Short mmCIF file of C-alpha atoms in Angstrom, two decimals:
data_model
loop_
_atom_site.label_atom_id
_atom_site.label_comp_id
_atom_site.label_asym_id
_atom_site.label_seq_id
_atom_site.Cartn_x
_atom_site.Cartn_y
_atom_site.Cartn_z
CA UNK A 229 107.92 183.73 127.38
CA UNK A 230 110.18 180.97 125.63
CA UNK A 231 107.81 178.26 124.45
CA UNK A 232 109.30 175.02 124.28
CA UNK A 233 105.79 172.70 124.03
CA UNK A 234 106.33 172.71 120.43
CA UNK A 235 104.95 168.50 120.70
CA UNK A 236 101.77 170.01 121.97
CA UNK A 237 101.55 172.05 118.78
CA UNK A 238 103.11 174.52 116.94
CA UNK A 239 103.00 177.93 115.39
CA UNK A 240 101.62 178.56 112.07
CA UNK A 241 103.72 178.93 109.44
CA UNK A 242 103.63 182.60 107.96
CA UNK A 243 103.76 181.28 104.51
CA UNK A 244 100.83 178.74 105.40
CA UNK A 245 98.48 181.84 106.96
CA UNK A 246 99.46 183.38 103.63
CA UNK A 247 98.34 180.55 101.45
CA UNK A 248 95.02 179.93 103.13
CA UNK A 249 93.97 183.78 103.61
CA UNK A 250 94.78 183.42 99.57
CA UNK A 251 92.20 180.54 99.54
CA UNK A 252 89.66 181.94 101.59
CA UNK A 253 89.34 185.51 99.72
CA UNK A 254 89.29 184.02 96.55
CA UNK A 255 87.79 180.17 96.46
CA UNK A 256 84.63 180.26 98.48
CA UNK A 257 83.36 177.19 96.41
CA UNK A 258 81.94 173.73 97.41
CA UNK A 259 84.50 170.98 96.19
CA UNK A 260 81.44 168.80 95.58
CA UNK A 261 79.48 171.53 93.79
CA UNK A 262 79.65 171.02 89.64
CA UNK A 263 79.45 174.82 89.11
CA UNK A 264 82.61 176.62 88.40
CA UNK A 265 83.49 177.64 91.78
CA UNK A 266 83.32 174.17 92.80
CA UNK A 267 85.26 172.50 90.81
CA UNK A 268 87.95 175.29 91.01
CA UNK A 269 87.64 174.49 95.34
CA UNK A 270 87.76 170.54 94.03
CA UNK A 271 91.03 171.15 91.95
CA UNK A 272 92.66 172.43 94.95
CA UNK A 273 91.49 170.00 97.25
CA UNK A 274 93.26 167.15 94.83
CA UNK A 275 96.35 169.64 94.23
CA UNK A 276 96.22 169.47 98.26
CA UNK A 277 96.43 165.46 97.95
CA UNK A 278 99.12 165.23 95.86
CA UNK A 279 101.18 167.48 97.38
CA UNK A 280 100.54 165.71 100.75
CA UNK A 281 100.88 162.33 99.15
CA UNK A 282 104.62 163.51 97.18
CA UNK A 283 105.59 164.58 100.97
CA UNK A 284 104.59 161.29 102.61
CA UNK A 285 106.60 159.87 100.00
CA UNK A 286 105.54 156.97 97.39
CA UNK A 287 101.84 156.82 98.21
CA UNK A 288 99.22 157.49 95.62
CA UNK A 289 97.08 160.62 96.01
CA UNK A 290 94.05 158.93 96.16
CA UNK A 291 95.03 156.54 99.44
CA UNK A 292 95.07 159.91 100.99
CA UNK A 293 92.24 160.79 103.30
CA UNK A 294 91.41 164.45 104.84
CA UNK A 295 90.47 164.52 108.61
CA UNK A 296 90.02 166.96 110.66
CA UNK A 297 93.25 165.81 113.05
CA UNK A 298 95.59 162.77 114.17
CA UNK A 299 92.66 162.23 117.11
CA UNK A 300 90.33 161.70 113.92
CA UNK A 301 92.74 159.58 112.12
CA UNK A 302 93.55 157.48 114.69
CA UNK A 303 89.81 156.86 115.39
CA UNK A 304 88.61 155.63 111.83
CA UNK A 305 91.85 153.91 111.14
CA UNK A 306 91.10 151.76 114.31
CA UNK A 307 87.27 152.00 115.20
CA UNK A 308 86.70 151.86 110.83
CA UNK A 309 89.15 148.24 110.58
CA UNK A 310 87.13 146.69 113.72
CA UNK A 311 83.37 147.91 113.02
CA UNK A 312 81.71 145.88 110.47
CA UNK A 313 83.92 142.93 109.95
CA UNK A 314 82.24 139.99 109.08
CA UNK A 315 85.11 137.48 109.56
CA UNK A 316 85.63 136.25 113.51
CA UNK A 317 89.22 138.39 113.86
CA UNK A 318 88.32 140.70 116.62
CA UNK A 319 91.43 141.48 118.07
CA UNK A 320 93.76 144.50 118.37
CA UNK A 321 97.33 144.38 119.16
CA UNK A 322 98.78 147.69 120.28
CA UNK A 323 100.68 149.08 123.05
CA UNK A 324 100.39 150.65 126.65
CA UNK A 325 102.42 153.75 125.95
CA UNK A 326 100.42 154.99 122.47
CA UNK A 327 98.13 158.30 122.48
CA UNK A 328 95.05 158.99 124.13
CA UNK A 329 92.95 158.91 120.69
CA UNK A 330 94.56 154.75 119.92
CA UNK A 331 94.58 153.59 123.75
CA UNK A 332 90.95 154.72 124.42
CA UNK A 333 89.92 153.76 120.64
CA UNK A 334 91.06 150.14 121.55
CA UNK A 335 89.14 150.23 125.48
CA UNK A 336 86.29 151.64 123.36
CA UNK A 337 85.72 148.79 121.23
CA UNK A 338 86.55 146.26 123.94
CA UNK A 339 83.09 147.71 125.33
CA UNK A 340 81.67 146.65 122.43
CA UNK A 341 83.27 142.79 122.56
CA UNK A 342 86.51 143.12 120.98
CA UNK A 343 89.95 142.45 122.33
CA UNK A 344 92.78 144.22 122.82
CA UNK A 345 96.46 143.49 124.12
CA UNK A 346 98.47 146.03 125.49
CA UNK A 347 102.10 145.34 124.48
CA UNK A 348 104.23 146.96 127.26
CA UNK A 349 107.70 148.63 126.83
CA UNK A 350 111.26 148.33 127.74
CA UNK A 351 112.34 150.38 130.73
CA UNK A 352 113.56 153.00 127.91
CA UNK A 353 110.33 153.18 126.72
CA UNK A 354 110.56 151.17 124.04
CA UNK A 355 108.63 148.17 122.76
CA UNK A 356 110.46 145.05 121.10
CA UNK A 357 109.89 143.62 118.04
CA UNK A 358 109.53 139.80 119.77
CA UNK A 359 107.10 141.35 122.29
CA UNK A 360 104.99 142.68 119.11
CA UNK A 361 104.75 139.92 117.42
CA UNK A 362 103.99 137.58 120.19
CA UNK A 363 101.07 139.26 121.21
CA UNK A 364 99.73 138.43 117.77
CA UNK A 365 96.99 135.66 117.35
CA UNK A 366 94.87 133.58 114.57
CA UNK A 367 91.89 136.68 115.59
CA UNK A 368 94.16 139.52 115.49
CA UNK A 369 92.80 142.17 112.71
CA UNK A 370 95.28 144.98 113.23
CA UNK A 371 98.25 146.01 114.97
CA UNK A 372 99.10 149.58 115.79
CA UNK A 373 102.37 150.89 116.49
CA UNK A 374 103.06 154.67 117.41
CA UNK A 375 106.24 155.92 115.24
CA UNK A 376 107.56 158.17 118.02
CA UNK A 377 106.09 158.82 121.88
CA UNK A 378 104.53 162.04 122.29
CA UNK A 379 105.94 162.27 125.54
CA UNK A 380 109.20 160.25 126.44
CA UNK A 381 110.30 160.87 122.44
CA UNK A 382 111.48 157.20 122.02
CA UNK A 383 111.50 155.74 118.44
CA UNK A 384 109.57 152.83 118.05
CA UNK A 385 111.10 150.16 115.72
CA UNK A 386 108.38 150.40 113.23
CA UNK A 387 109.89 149.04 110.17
CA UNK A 388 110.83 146.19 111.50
CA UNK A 389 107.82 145.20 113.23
CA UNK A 390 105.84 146.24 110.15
CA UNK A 391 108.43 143.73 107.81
CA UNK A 392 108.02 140.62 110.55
CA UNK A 393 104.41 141.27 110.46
CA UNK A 394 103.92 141.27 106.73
CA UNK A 395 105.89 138.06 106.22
CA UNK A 396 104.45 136.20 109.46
CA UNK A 397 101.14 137.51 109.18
CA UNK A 398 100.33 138.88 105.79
CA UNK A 399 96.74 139.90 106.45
CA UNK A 400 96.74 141.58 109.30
CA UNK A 401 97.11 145.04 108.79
CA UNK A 402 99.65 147.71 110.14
CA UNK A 403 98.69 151.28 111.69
CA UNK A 404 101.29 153.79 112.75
CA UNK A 405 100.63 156.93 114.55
CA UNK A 406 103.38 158.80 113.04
CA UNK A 407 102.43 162.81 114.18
CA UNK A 408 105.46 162.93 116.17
CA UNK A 409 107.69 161.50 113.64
CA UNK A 410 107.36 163.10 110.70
CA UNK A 411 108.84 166.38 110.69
CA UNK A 412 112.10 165.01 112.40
CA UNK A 413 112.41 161.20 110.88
CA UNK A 414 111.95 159.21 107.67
CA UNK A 415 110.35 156.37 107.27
CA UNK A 416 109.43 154.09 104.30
CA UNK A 417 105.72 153.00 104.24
CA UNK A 418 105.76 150.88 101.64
CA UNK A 419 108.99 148.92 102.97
CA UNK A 420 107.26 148.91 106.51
CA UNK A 421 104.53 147.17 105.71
CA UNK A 422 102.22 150.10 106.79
CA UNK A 423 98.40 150.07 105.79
CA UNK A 424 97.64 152.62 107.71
CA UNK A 425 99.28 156.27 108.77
CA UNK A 426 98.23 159.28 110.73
CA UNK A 427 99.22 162.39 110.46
CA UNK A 428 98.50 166.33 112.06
CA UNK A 429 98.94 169.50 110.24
CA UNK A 430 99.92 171.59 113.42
CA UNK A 431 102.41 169.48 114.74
CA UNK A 432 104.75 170.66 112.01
CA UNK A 433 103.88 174.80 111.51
CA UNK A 434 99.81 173.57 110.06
CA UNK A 435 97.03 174.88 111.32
CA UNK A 436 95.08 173.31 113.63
CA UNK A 437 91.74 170.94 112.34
CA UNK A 438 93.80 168.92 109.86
CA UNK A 439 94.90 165.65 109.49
CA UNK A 440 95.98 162.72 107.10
CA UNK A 441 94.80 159.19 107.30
CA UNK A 442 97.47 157.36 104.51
CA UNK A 443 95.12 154.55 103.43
CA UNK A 444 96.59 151.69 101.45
CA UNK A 445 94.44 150.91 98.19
CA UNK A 446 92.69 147.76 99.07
CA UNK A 447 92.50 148.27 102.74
CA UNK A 448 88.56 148.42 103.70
CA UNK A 449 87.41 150.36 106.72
CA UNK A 450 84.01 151.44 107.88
CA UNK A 451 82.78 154.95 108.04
CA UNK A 452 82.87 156.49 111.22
CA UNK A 453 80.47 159.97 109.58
CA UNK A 454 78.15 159.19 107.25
CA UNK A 455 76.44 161.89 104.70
CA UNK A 456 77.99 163.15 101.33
CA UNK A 457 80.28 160.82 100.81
CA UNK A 458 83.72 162.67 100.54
CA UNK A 459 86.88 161.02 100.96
CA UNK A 460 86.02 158.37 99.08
CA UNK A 461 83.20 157.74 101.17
CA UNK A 462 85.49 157.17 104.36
CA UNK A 463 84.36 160.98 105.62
CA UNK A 464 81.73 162.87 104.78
CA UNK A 465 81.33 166.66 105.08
CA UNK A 466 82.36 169.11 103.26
CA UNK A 467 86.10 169.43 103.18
CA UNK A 468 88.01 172.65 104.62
CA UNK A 469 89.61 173.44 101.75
CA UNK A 470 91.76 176.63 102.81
CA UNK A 471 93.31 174.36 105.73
CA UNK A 472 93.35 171.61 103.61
CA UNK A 473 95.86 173.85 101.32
CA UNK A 474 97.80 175.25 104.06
CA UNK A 475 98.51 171.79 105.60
CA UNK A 476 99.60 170.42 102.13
CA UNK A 477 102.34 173.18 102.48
CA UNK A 478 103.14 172.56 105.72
CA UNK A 479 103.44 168.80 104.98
CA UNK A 480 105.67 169.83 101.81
CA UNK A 481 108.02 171.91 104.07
CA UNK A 482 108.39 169.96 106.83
CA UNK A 483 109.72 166.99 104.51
CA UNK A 484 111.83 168.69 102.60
CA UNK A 485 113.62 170.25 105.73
CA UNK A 486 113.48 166.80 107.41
CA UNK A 487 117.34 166.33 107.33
CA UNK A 488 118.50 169.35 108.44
CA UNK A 489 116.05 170.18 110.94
CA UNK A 490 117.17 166.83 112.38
CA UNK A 491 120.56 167.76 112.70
CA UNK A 492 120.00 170.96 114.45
CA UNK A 493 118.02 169.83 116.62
CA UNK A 494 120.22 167.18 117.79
CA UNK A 495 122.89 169.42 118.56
CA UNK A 496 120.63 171.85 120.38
CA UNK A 497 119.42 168.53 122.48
CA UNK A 498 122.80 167.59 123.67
CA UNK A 499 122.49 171.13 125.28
CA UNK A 500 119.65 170.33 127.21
CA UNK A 501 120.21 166.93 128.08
CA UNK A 502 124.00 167.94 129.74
CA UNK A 503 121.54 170.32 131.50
CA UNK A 504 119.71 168.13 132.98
CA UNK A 505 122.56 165.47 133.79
CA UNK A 506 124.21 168.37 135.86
CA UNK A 507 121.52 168.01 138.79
CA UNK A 508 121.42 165.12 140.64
CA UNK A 509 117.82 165.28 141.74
CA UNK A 510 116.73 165.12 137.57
CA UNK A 511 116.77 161.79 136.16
CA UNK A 512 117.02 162.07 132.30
CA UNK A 513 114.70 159.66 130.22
CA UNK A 514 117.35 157.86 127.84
CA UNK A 515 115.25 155.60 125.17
CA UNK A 516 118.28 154.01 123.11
CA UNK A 517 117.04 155.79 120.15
CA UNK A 518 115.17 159.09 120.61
CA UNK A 519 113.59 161.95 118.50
CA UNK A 520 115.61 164.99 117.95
CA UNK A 521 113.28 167.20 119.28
CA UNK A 522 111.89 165.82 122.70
CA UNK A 523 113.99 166.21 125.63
CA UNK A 524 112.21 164.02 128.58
CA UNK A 525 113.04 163.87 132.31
CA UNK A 526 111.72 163.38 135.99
CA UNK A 527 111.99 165.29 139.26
CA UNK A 528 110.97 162.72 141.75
CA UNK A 529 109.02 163.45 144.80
CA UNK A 530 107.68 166.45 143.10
CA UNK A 531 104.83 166.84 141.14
CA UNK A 532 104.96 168.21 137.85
CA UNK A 533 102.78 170.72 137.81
CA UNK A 534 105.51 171.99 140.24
CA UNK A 535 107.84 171.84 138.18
CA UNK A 536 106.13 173.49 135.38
CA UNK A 537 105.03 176.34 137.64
CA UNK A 538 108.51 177.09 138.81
CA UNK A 539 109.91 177.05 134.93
CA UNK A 540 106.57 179.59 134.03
CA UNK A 541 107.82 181.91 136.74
CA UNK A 542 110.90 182.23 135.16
CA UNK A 543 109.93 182.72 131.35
CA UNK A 544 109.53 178.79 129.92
CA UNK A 545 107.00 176.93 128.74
CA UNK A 546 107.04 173.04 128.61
CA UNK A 547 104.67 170.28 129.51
CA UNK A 548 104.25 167.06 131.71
CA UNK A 549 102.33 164.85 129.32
CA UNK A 550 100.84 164.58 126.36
CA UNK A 551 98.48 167.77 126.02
CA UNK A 552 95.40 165.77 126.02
CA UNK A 553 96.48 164.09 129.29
CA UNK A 554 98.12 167.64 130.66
CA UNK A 555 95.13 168.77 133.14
CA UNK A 556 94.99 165.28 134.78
CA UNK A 557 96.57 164.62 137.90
CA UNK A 558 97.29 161.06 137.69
CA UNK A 559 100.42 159.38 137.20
CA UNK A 560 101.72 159.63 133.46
CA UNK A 561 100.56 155.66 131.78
CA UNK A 562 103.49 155.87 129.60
CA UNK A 563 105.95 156.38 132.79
CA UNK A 564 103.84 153.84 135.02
CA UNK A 565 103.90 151.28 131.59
CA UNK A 566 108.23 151.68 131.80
CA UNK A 567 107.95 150.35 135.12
CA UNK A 568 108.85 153.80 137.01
CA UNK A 569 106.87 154.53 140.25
CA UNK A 570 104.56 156.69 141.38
CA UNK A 571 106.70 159.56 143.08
CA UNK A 572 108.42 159.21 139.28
CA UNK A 573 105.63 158.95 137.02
CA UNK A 574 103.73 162.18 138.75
CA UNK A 575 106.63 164.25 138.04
CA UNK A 576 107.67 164.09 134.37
CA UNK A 577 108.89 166.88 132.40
CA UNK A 578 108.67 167.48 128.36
CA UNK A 579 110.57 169.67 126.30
CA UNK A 580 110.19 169.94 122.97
CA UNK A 581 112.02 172.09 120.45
CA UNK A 582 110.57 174.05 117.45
CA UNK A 583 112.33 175.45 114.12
CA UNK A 584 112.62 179.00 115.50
CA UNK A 585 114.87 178.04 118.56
CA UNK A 586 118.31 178.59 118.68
CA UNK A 587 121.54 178.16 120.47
CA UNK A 588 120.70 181.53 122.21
CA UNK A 589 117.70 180.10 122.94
CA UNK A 590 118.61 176.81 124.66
CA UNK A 591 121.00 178.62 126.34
CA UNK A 592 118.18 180.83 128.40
CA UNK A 593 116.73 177.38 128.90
CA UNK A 594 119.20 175.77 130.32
CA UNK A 595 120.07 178.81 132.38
CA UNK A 596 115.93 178.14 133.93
CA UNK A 597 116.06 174.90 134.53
CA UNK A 598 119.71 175.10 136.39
CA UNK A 599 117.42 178.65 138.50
CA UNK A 600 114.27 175.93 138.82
CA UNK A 601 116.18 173.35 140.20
CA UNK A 602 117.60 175.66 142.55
CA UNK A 603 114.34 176.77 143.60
CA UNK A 604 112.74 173.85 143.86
CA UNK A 605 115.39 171.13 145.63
CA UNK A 606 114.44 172.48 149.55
CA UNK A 607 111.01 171.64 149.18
CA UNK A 608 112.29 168.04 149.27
CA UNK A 609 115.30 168.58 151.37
CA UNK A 610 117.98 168.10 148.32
CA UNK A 611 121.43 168.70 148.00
CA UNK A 612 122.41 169.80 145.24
#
């Protein structure tokens, strides 16, 4: 079975597994105990934070916060800017096509009285600048952008709309869900403007229950756990420190193979995407600027768990939506937010391409989809 749901998450990294089986068998310490074992376990825990902070790239270790995931992150970045404010600025600007864990955050806290705009996209999926900024107002607290869409793959123009904000609107501050960005783009935070940056260790060869929220000194957010104190006092518990180490690899790898993973993955996308061009019942999603490593596309009049059943038959794995969204039936909010309609938005397809995949690879993909489509056209009467 060929998996190619690598934006859902990927596989661990055998030099990560190595690393934290290292950690566990020989650093069973507390970080917050004061006894030897515990301050060895604290050492690597701020070894961890450097290493994470040198990958981000020109952030200080100590604006960088452990979570357990990007669904965390997201969360306090968000819920921890809104809750306790004691000025009047209630409002949230952010858009209709971000992740599950900022688009409920935001209809969370309107429950509780505060406001939200949902900036929509282009038909490509992507949001403007102008559109950004106008949704800003006197009240607005924080804006937050996604870097790239988990499921269409389109590149937000984030350092722009973080530079327009910062000299329009100087105090309000700038989130970006980058998880799907990092491993395949780079991206300035300090010329962005960004206060605020989330991150997930198994999206890029990590395991899975870690996360990075980037918090810029100065920025003040409120607790979402409260106990110990760790992370300066942002999340308490006590930290995983074996993941923690393994995802500070992970995060060290994937940016230092940023550029050429890029590359590679570009050319194996032109594969696909001719692919898909070559049936006239597939309708490729084309943002004008689009992550190397998501392929998008629709099959309309079909739904996708169709089309993903057909493609499982035949030895690939792929996905329809984000995987927090994957076991709903409902139309995909990202495709109904681009202004496609239902018979499209029930029948999108994501592929998504890892480091270990190849030409020879892409080339039994392409060979599935072309069998798929095949398959699947007289169910709707095609021609192909």
């Amino acid at each position: 079975m060929l998996n190619f749901d690598h934006a859902a998450s990927t596989p661990t990294a055998s030099d990560v597994i190595r690393t934290m089986a290292e950690v566990m068998e020989e650093h069973s310490g507390n970080p917050s105990s004061i006894h030897r074992g515990g301050e060895a376990a604290s050492r690597l825990l701020e070894r961890s934070r450097e290493v994470c902070a040198a990958a981000i790239g020109g952030v200080k270790p100590t604006e960088i916060i452990f979570t357990s995931g990007a669904t965390e992150s997201n969360n306090l970045a968000i819920k921890g800017m809104m809750l306790g404010r004691k000025d009047r600025k209630t409002h949230i600007v952010t858009t209709a096509i971000e992740h599950a864990s900022v688009y409920e955050s935001c209809q969370q806290l309107e429950e509780l009285g505060f406001e939200a705009t949902y900036v929509k996209p282009e038909a490509d999926g992507i949001v403007s600048l102008e559109a950004v900024l106008a949704a800003v107002r006197e009240d607005t607290a924080l804006v937050s952008v996604m870097h790239v869409n988990n499921e269409t793959g389109a590149v937000q123009p984030i350092a722009q709309i973080g530079q327009q904000l910062k000299k329009l609107h100087p105090r309000v501050r700038f989130h970006v869900d980058g998880v799907q960005g990092f491993s395949q783009l780079s991206l300035d935070l300090n010329k962005a403007g960004i206060d605020l940056y989330s991150l997930s260790a198994h999206k890029i060869s990590g395991p899975r229950g870690v996360g990075i929220l980037y918090v810029r000194e100065g920025v003040r957010l409120f607790p979402l756990f409260s106990g110990g104190g760790q992370e300066n006092g942002l999340r308490a518990g006590t930290e995983n420190v074996a993941a923690i180490v393994g995802a500070a690899k992970a995060f060290r790898l994937a940016a230092e193979g940023r550029t050429q993973r890029a590359k590679k993955m570009n050319a194996l996308r032109e594969m696909v995407t001719a692919e898909v061009n070559r049936h006239a019942g597939l309708r490729l999603t084309e943002p004008e600027q689009s992550s190397p490593h998501i392929i998008h596309f629709t099959f309309s009049g079909l739904k996708s768990q169709v089309i993903l059943n057909a493609l499982e038959e035949l030895g690939v794995q792929v996905s329809a939506q984000s995987a927090c969204s994957a076991k709903t039936e409902k139309p995909s909010r990202v495709l109904s937010a681009m202004g496609r309609g239902h018979e499209e938005a029930i029948s999108g397809i994501r592929i998504s391409l890892g480091d270990e995949h190849g030409q020879s690879e892409i080339r039994e993909l392409v060979k599935v989809i072309g069998s798929a489509v095949e398959r699947l056209a007289p169910l709707e009467g095609r021609k192909r």
